[in-house]
């Protein structure tokens, strides 16, 4: 009888051997889960935010440590003086205009109008000039200076113009309206000098030397004269005063009319003519008088040496 159809219990997997699932405990039971054995990272290590102090607490703010720039550096306006203090204000004197006209040689002058006139000598007949200086440049077109055919320098300016004239010698001087005339710088020598003053000028002439000299004053100005004259003629017909006592001369011819005054001195000869109420003072220790007889009766003639 065949047993091939007999049911045979195969317990290879069910009875003789334990199922893998029965003998070995599951991994989940024997080994503790990682989450139970190892403490979580969040519990063991303190958070970074707790260990390190924030930057804002450790370091003082910049605004407290560094002083503000406005306190350390002085403002520019305090250390540097303003330009208006260092530089003087522009206060320029009025511009003057000086004219030196081109002229030919001359030995006589006629000043029609000017403020101050100064006459200077030169060392050569070929050296001569005229220079006119005015306060206001706009006056320039009105200034005239030229020489006539008879060698007379004519000058016509204004009352705020000064005239400087230089020539080798002066034979005739005529002034109409001049504030001051000065002829004082050097010794003037020549044969003859004639001066005619028409206005109210202040005249000073010194150190002159001429053989003949004639001074005529018709205005109300004043004059002081000095030098050496061979023969002096002096006339005062106005209200001004003339002092010629510093002229050394052996011969004087003096004429006084009007209300002015005249002072003269001579070492030898004196000819006096007085008319009017003016005062004439004369001095001559050893003099030969040539006067009218009635002159001694006049009370306006004085002898004073």
PDB file of N, CA and C in Angstrom, residues 66-114:
ATOM      1  N   UNK A  66      32.395 108.867  22.029  1.00  0.00           N
ATOM      2  CA  UNK A  66      33.036 109.904  21.230  1.00  0.00           C
ATOM      3  C   UNK A  66      32.264 111.204  21.385  1.00  0.00           C
ATOM      4  N   UNK A  67      33.028 112.248  21.724  1.00  0.00           N
ATOM      5  CA  UNK A  67      32.368 113.551  21.874  1.00  0.00           C
ATOM      6  C   UNK A  67      31.945 114.058  20.510  1.00  0.00           C
ATOM      7  N   UNK A  68      30.907 114.805  20.447  1.00  0.00           N
ATOM      8  CA  UNK A  68      30.454 115.299  19.147  1.00  0.00           C
ATOM      9  C   UNK A  68      31.492 116.235  18.518  1.00  0.00           C
ATOM     10  N   UNK A  69      31.557 116.227  17.201  1.00  0.00           N
ATOM     11  CA  UNK A  69      32.517 117.072  16.485  1.00  0.00           C
ATOM     12  C   UNK A  69      32.303 118.539  16.778  1.00  0.00           C
ATOM     13  N   UNK A  70      31.120 118.923  16.981  1.00  0.00           N
ATOM     14  CA  UNK A  70      30.851 120.341  17.222  1.00  0.00           C
ATOM     15  C   UNK A  70      31.423 120.823  18.531  1.00  0.00           C
ATOM     16  N   UNK A  71      31.783 119.931  19.464  1.00  0.00           N
ATOM     17  CA  UNK A  71      32.342 120.353  20.753  1.00  0.00           C
ATOM     18  C   UNK A  71      33.864 120.420  20.711  1.00  0.00           C
ATOM     19  N   UNK A  72      34.512 119.569  19.911  1.00  0.00           N
ATOM     20  CA  UNK A  72      35.979 119.499  19.920  1.00  0.00           C
ATOM     21  C   UNK A  72      36.572 120.568  19.000  1.00  0.00           C
ATOM     22  N   UNK A  73      36.014 120.786  17.841  1.00  0.00           N
ATOM     23  CA  UNK A  73      36.575 121.705  16.861  1.00  0.00           C
ATOM     24  C   UNK A  73      35.830 123.028  16.940  1.00  0.00           C
ATOM     25  N   UNK A  74      36.618 124.096  17.095  1.00  0.00           N
ATOM     26  CA  UNK A  74      35.985 125.419  17.146  1.00  0.00           C
ATOM     27  C   UNK A  74      35.474 125.783  15.768  1.00  0.00           C
ATOM     28  N   UNK A  75      34.414 126.506  15.692  1.00  0.00           N
ATOM     29  CA  UNK A  75      33.885 126.870  14.380  1.00  0.00           C
ATOM     30  C   UNK A  75      34.856 127.769  13.609  1.00  0.00           C
ATOM     31  N   UNK A  76      34.830 127.657  12.295  1.00  0.00           N
ATOM     32  CA  UNK A  76      35.743 128.431  11.454  1.00  0.00           C
ATOM     33  C   UNK A  76      35.563 129.923  11.650  1.00  0.00           C
ATOM     34  N   UNK A  77      34.380 130.345  11.882  1.00  0.00           N
ATOM     35  CA  UNK A  77      34.138 131.774  12.033  1.00  0.00           C
ATOM     36  C   UNK A  77      34.800 132.348  13.268  1.00  0.00           C
ATOM     37  N   UNK A  78      35.221 131.510  14.241  1.00  0.00           N
ATOM     38  CA  UNK A  78      35.859 132.011  15.456  1.00  0.00           C
ATOM     39  C   UNK A  78      37.374 132.068  15.320  1.00  0.00           C
ATOM     40  N   UNK A  79      37.962 131.081  14.595  1.00  0.00           N
ATOM     41  CA  UNK A  79      39.421 131.021  14.524  1.00  0.00           C
ATOM     42  C   UNK A  79      39.979 131.937  13.436  1.00  0.00           C
ATOM     43  N   UNK A  80      39.281 132.137  12.359  1.00  0.00           N
ATOM     44  CA  UNK A  80      39.775 132.932  11.248  1.00  0.00           C
ATOM     45  C   UNK A  80      39.081 134.288  11.260  1.00  0.00           C
ATOM     46  N   UNK A  81      39.906 135.330  11.239  1.00  0.00           N
ATOM     47  CA  UNK A  81      39.322 136.671  11.239  1.00  0.00           C
ATOM     48  C   UNK A  81      38.629 136.916   9.917  1.00  0.00           C
ATOM     49  N   UNK A  82      37.530 137.598   9.910  1.00  0.00           N
ATOM     50  CA  UNK A  82      36.839 137.852   8.648  1.00  0.00           C
ATOM     51  C   UNK A  82      37.665 138.746   7.737  1.00  0.00           C
ATOM     52  N   UNK A  83      37.449 138.599   6.456  1.00  0.00           N
ATOM     53  CA  UNK A  83      38.211 139.373   5.483  1.00  0.00           C
ATOM     54  C   UNK A  83      38.028 140.866   5.681  1.00  0.00           C
ATOM     55  N   UNK A  84      36.869 141.263   6.094  1.00  0.00           N
ATOM     56  CA  UNK A  84      36.625 142.689   6.267  1.00  0.00           C
ATOM     57  C   UNK A  84      37.443 143.283   7.397  1.00  0.00           C
ATOM     58  N   UNK A  85      37.997 142.450   8.306  1.00  0.00           N
ATOM     59  CA  UNK A  85      38.801 142.962   9.412  1.00  0.00           C
ATOM     60  C   UNK A  85      40.275 143.054   9.035  1.00  0.00           C
ATOM     61  N   UNK A  86      40.740 142.090   8.226  1.00  0.00           N
ATOM     62  CA  UNK A  86      42.169 142.085   7.902  1.00  0.00           C
ATOM     63  C   UNK A  86      42.490 143.073   6.783  1.00  0.00           C
ATOM     64  N   UNK A  87      41.609 143.262   5.880  1.00  0.00           N
ATOM     65  CA  UNK A  87      41.863 144.143   4.749  1.00  0.00           C
ATOM     66  C   UNK A  87      41.211 145.487   5.019  1.00  0.00           C
ATOM     67  N   UNK A  88      42.014 146.536   4.910  1.00  0.00           N
ATOM     68  CA  UNK A  88      41.481 147.871   5.153  1.00  0.00           C
ATOM     69  C   UNK A  88      40.466 148.219   4.079  1.00  0.00           C
ATOM     70  N   UNK A  89      39.451 148.974   4.413  1.00  0.00           N
ATOM     71  CA  UNK A  89      38.458 149.351   3.408  1.00  0.00           C
ATOM     72  C   UNK A  89      39.074 150.240   2.341  1.00  0.00           C
ATOM     73  N   UNK A  90      38.500 150.194   1.185  1.00  0.00           N
ATOM     74  CA  UNK A  90      39.031 150.975   0.072  1.00  0.00           C
ATOM     75  C   UNK A  90      38.625 152.427   0.263  1.00  0.00           C
ATOM     76  N   UNK A  91      39.606 153.227   0.654  1.00  0.00           N
ATOM     77  CA  UNK A  91      39.379 154.665   0.814  1.00  0.00           C
ATOM     78  C   UNK A  91      40.467 155.382   0.027  1.00  0.00           C
ATOM     79  N   UNK A  92      40.343 155.373  -1.249  1.00  0.00           N
ATOM     80  CA  UNK A  92      41.359 155.953  -2.121  1.00  0.00           C
ATOM     81  C   UNK A  92      41.095 157.443  -2.286  1.00  0.00           C
ATOM     82  N   UNK A  93      42.169 158.206  -2.145  1.00  0.00           N
ATOM     83  CA  UNK A  93      42.033 159.646  -2.326  1.00  0.00           C
ATOM     84  C   UNK A  93      41.642 159.943  -3.768  1.00  0.00           C
ATOM     85  N   UNK A  94      40.977 161.060  -4.002  1.00  0.00           N
ATOM     86  CA  UNK A  94      40.557 161.389  -5.363  1.00  0.00           C
ATOM     87  C   UNK A  94      41.742 161.397  -6.321  1.00  0.00           C
ATOM     88  N   UNK A  95      41.542 160.832  -7.505  1.00  0.00           N
ATOM     89  CA  UNK A  95      42.603 160.746  -8.500  1.00  0.00           C
ATOM     90  C   UNK A  95      42.939 162.138  -9.022  1.00  0.00           C
ATOM     91  N   UNK A  96      44.226 162.445  -9.059  1.00  0.00           N
ATOM     92  CA  UNK A  96      44.657 163.728  -9.598  1.00  0.00           C
ATOM     93  C   UNK A  96      45.149 163.536 -11.018  1.00  0.00           C
ATOM     94  N   UNK A  97      45.039 164.583 -11.784  1.00  0.00           N
ATOM     95  CA  UNK A  97      45.480 164.548 -13.173  1.00  0.00           C
ATOM     96  C   UNK A  97      46.558 165.595 -13.364  1.00  0.00           C
ATOM     97  N   UNK A  98      47.702 165.163 -13.835  1.00  0.00           N
ATOM     98  CA  UNK A  98      48.829 166.061 -14.079  1.00  0.00           C
ATOM     99  C   UNK A  98      49.074 166.158 -15.574  1.00  0.00           C
ATOM    100  N   UNK A  99      49.158 167.375 -16.049  1.00  0.00           N
ATOM    101  CA  UNK A  99      49.367 167.628 -17.469  1.00  0.00           C
ATOM    102  C   UNK A  99      50.702 168.335 -17.645  1.00  0.00           C
ATOM    103  N   UNK A 100      51.511 167.832 -18.569  1.00  0.00           N
ATOM    104  CA  UNK A 100      52.775 168.484 -18.929  1.00  0.00           C
ATOM    105  C   UNK A 100      52.716 168.824 -20.414  1.00  0.00           C
ATOM    106  N   UNK A 101      52.188 169.985 -20.746  1.00  0.00           N
ATOM    107  CA  UNK A 101      52.025 170.320 -22.165  1.00  0.00           C
ATOM    108  C   UNK A 101      53.363 170.484 -22.870  1.00  0.00           C
ATOM    109  N   UNK A 102      53.339 170.194 -24.137  1.00  0.00           N
ATOM    110  CA  UNK A 102      54.538 170.379 -24.958  1.00  0.00           C
ATOM    111  C   UNK A 102      54.626 171.854 -25.356  1.00  0.00           C
ATOM    112  N   UNK A 103      55.655 172.520 -24.872  1.00  0.00           N
ATOM    113  CA  UNK A 103      55.781 173.962 -25.094  1.00  0.00           C
ATOM    114  C   UNK A 103      57.200 174.290 -25.545  1.00  0.00           C
ATOM    115  N   UNK A 104      57.348 175.485 -26.107  1.00  0.00           N
ATOM    116  CA  UNK A 104      58.677 175.973 -26.494  1.00  0.00           C
ATOM    117  C   UNK A 104      59.275 176.775 -25.346  1.00  0.00           C
ATOM    118  N   UNK A 105      60.483 177.250 -25.510  1.00  0.00           N
ATOM    119  CA  UNK A 105      61.171 177.971 -24.438  1.00  0.00           C
ATOM    120  C   UNK A 105      60.471 179.303 -24.153  1.00  0.00           C
ATOM    121  N   UNK A 106      60.636 179.777 -22.932  1.00  0.00           N
ATOM    122  CA  UNK A 106      59.996 181.028 -22.514  1.00  0.00           C
ATOM    123  C   UNK A 106      60.846 181.665 -21.420  1.00  0.00           C
ATOM    124  N   UNK A 107      60.686 182.969 -21.248  1.00  0.00           N
ATOM    125  CA  UNK A 107      61.332 183.690 -20.154  1.00  0.00           C
ATOM    126  C   UNK A 107      60.372 184.647 -19.449  1.00  0.00           C
ATOM    127  N   UNK A 108      59.115 184.606 -19.849  1.00  0.00           N
ATOM    128  CA  UNK A 108      58.067 185.406 -19.219  1.00  0.00           C
ATOM    129  C   UNK A 108      56.856 184.507 -18.990  1.00  0.00           C
ATOM    130  N   UNK A 109      56.118 184.790 -17.931  1.00  0.00           N
ATOM    131  CA  UNK A 109      54.935 183.974 -17.641  1.00  0.00           C
ATOM    132  C   UNK A 109      53.754 184.883 -17.325  1.00  0.00           C
ATOM    133  N   UNK A 110      52.576 184.388 -17.692  1.00  0.00           N
ATOM    134  CA  UNK A 110      51.322 185.091 -17.414  1.00  0.00           C
ATOM    135  C   UNK A 110      50.321 184.046 -16.915  1.00  0.00           C
ATOM    136  N   UNK A 111      50.036 184.077 -15.621  1.00  0.00           N
ATOM    137  CA  UNK A 111      49.102 183.120 -15.026  1.00  0.00           C
ATOM    138  C   UNK A 111      47.744 183.803 -14.907  1.00  0.00           C
ATOM    139  N   UNK A 112      46.800 183.374 -15.719  1.00  0.00           N
ATOM    140  CA  UNK A 112      45.471 183.983 -15.698  1.00  0.00           C
ATOM    141  C   UNK A 112      44.624 183.448 -14.549  1.00  0.00           C
ATOM    142  N   UNK A 113      44.697 182.141 -14.305  1.00  0.00           N
ATOM    143  CA  UNK A 113      43.884 181.546 -13.245  1.00  0.00           C
ATOM    144  C   UNK A 113      44.541 180.249 -12.788  1.00  0.00           C
ATOM    145  N   UNK A 114      44.743 180.136 -11.490  1.00  0.00           N
ATOM    146  CA  UNK A 114      45.313 178.920 -10.892  1.00  0.00           C
ATOM    147  C   UNK A 114      45.174 179.026  -9.381  1.00  0.00           C
TER     148      UNK A 114
END
